[in-house]
PDB file of C-alpha atoms and ligand atoms in Angstrom:
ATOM      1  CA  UNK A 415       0.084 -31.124 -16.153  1.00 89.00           C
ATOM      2  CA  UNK A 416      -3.269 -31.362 -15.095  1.00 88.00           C
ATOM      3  CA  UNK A 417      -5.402 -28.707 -14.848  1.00 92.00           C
ATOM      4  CA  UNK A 418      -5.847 -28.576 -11.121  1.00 89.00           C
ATOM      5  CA  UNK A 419      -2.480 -29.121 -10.791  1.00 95.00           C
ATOM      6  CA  UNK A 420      -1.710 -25.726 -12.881  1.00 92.00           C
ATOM      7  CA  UNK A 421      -4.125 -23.794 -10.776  1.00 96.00           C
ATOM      8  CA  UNK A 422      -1.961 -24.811  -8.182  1.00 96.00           C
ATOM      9  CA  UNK A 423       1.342 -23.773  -9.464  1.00 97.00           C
ATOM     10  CA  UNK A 424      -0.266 -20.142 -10.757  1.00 98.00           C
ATOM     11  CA  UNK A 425      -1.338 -19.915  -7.050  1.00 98.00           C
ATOM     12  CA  UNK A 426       1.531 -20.801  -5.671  1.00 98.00           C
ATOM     13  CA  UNK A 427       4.031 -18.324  -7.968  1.00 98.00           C
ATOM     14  CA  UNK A 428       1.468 -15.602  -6.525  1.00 98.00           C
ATOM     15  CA  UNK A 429       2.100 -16.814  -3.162  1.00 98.00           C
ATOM     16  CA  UNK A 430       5.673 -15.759  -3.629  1.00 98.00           C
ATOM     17  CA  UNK A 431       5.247 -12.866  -5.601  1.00 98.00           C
ATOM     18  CA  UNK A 432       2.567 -11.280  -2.596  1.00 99.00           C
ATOM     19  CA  UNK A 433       4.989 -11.883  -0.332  1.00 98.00           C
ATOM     20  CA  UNK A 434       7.849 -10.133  -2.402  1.00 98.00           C
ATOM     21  CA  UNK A 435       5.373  -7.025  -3.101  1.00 98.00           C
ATOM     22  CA  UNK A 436       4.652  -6.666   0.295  1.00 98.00           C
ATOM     23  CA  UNK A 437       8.735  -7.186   1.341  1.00 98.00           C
ATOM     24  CA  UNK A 438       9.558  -4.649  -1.525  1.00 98.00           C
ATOM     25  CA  UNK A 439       6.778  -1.526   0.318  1.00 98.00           C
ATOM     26  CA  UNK A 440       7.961  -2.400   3.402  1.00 98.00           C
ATOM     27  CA  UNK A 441      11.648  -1.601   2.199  1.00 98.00           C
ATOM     28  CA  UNK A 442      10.050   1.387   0.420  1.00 98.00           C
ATOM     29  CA  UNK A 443       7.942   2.471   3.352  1.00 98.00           C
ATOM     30  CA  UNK A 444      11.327   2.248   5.563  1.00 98.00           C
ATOM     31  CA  UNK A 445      12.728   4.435   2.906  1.00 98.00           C
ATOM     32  CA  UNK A 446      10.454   6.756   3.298  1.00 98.00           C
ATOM     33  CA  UNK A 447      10.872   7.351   6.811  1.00 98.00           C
ATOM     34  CA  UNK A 448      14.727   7.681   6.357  1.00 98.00           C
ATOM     35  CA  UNK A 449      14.049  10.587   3.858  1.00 98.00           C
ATOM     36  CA  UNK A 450      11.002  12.352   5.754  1.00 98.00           C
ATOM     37  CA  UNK A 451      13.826  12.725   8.479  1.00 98.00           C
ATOM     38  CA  UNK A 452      16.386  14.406   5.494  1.00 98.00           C
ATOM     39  CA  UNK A 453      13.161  16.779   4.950  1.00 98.00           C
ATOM     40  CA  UNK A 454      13.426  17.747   8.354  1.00 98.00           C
ATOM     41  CA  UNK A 455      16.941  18.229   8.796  1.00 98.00           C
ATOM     42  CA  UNK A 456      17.428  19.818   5.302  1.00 98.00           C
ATOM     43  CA  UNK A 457      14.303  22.624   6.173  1.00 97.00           C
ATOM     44  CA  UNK A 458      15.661  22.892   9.373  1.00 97.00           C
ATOM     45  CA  UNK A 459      19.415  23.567   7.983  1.00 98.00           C
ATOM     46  CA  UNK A 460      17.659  25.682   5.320  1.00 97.00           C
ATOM     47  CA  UNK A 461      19.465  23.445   2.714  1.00 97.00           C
ATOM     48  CA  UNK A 462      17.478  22.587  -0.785  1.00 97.00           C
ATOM     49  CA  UNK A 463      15.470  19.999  -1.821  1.00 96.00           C
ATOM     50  CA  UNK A 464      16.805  19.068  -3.915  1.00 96.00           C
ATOM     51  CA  UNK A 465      20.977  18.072  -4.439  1.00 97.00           C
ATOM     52  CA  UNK A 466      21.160  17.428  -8.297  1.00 97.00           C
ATOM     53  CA  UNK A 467      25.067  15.939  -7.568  1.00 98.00           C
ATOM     54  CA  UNK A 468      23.855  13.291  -5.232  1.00 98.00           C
ATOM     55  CA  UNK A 469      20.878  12.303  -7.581  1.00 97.00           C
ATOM     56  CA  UNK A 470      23.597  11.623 -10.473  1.00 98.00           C
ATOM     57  CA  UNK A 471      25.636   9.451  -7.815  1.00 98.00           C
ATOM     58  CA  UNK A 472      22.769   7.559  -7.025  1.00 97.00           C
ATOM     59  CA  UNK A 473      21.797   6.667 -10.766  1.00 97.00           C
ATOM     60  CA  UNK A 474      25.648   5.993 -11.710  1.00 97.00           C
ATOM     61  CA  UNK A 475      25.532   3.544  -8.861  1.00 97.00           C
ATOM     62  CA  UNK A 476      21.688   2.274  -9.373  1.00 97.00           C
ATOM     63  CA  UNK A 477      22.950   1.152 -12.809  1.00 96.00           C
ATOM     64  CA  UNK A 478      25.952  -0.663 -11.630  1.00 98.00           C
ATOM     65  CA  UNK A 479      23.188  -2.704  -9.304  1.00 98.00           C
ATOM     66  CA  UNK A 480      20.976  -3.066 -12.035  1.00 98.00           C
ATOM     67  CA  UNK A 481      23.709  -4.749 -14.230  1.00 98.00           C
ATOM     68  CA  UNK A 482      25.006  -6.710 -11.135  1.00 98.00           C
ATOM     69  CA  UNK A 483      21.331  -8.289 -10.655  1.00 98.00           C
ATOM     70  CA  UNK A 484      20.365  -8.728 -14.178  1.00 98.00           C
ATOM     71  CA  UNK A 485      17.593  -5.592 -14.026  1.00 98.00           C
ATOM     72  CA  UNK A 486      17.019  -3.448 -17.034  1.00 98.00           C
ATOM     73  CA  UNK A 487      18.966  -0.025 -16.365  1.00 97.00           C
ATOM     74  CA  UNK A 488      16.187   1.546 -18.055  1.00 97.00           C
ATOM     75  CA  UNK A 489      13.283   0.380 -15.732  1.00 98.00           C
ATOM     76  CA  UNK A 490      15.598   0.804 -12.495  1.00 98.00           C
ATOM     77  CA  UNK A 491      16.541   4.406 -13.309  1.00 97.00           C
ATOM     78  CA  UNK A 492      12.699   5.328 -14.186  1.00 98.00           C
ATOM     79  CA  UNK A 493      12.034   3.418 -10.724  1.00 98.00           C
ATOM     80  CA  UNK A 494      14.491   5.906  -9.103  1.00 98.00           C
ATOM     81  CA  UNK A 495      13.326   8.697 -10.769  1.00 97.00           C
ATOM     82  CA  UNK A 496      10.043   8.228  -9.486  1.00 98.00           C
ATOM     83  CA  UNK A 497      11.295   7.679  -6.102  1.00 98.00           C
ATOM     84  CA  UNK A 498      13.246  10.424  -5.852  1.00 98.00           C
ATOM     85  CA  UNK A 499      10.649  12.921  -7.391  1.00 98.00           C
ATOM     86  CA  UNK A 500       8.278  12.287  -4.515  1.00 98.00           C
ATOM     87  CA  UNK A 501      10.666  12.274  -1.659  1.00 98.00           C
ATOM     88  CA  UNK A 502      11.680  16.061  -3.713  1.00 98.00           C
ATOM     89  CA  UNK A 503       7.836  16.758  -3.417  1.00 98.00           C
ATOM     90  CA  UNK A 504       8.042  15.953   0.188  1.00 98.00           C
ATOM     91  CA  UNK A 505      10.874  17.926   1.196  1.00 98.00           C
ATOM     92  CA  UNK A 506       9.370  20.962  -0.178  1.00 97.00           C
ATOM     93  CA  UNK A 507       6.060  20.672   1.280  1.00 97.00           C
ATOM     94  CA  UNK A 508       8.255  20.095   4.727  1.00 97.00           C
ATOM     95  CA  UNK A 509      10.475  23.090   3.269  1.00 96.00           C
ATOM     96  CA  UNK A 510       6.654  25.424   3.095  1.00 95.00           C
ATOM     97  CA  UNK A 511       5.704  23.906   6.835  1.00 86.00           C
ATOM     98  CA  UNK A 512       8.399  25.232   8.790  1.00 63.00           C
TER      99      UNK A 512
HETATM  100  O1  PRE B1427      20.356  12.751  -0.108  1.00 57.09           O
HETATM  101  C1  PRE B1427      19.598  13.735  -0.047  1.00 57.09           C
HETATM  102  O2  PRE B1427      20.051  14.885   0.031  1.00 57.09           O
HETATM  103  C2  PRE B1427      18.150  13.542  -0.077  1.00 57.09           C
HETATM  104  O3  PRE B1427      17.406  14.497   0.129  1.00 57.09           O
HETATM  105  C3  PRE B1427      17.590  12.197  -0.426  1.00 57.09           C
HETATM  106  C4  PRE B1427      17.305  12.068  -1.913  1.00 57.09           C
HETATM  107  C5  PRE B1427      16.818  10.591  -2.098  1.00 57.09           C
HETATM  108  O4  PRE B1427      15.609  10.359  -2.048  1.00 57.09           O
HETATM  109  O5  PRE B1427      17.678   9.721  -2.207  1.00 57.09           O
HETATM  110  C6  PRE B1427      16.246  13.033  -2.316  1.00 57.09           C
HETATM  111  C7  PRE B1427      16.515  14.226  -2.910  1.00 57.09           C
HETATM  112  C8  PRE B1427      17.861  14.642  -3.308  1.00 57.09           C
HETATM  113  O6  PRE B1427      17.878  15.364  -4.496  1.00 57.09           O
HETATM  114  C9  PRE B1427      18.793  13.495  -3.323  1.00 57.09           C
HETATM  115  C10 PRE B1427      18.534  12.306  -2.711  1.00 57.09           C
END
């Protein structure tokens, strides 16, 4: 391959992967929304943060996605993790607000 033609194809893979980054904080950002309305309802309910039940649902069922789409279980829980810590970190700062 020549050289301008490998410039090309590096350009071109990140084409695709800018597109998937911004596809995957849109997704996120939607996400987000979602759970700032949980916050809400959950301060307004006066129900925790925090449901420890639901979190191990989610991972039991995060890994089972991860395996289906050939992602390390490892990497998607620590993803989750980190997720779910600042949507936590949310809801109690909601939880303070109100
Ligand atoms: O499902 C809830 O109760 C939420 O508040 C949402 C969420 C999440 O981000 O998925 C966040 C905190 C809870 O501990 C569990 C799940």
């Amino acid at each position: 391959m020549k050289t301008h033609d490998k410039a090309e194809q590096l350009a071109s893979y990140r084409k695709t992967i800018d597109n998937l980054d911004s596809a995957l904080l849109h997704i996120l950002a939607e996400r987000f929304r979602c759970t700032e309305q949980v916050g809400h309802f959950k301060a307004e309910q006066a129900l925790p943060a925090t449901d420890s039940e639901r979190e191990r649902r989610q991972m039991d069922r995060s890994r089972i996605i991860a395996n289906e789409v050939g992602l390390s279980q490892h990497f998607v829980e620590s993803l989750m993790k980190l997720i779910v810590s600042a949507v936590v970190e949310r809801h109690k700062e909601i939880a303070g607000e109100t």
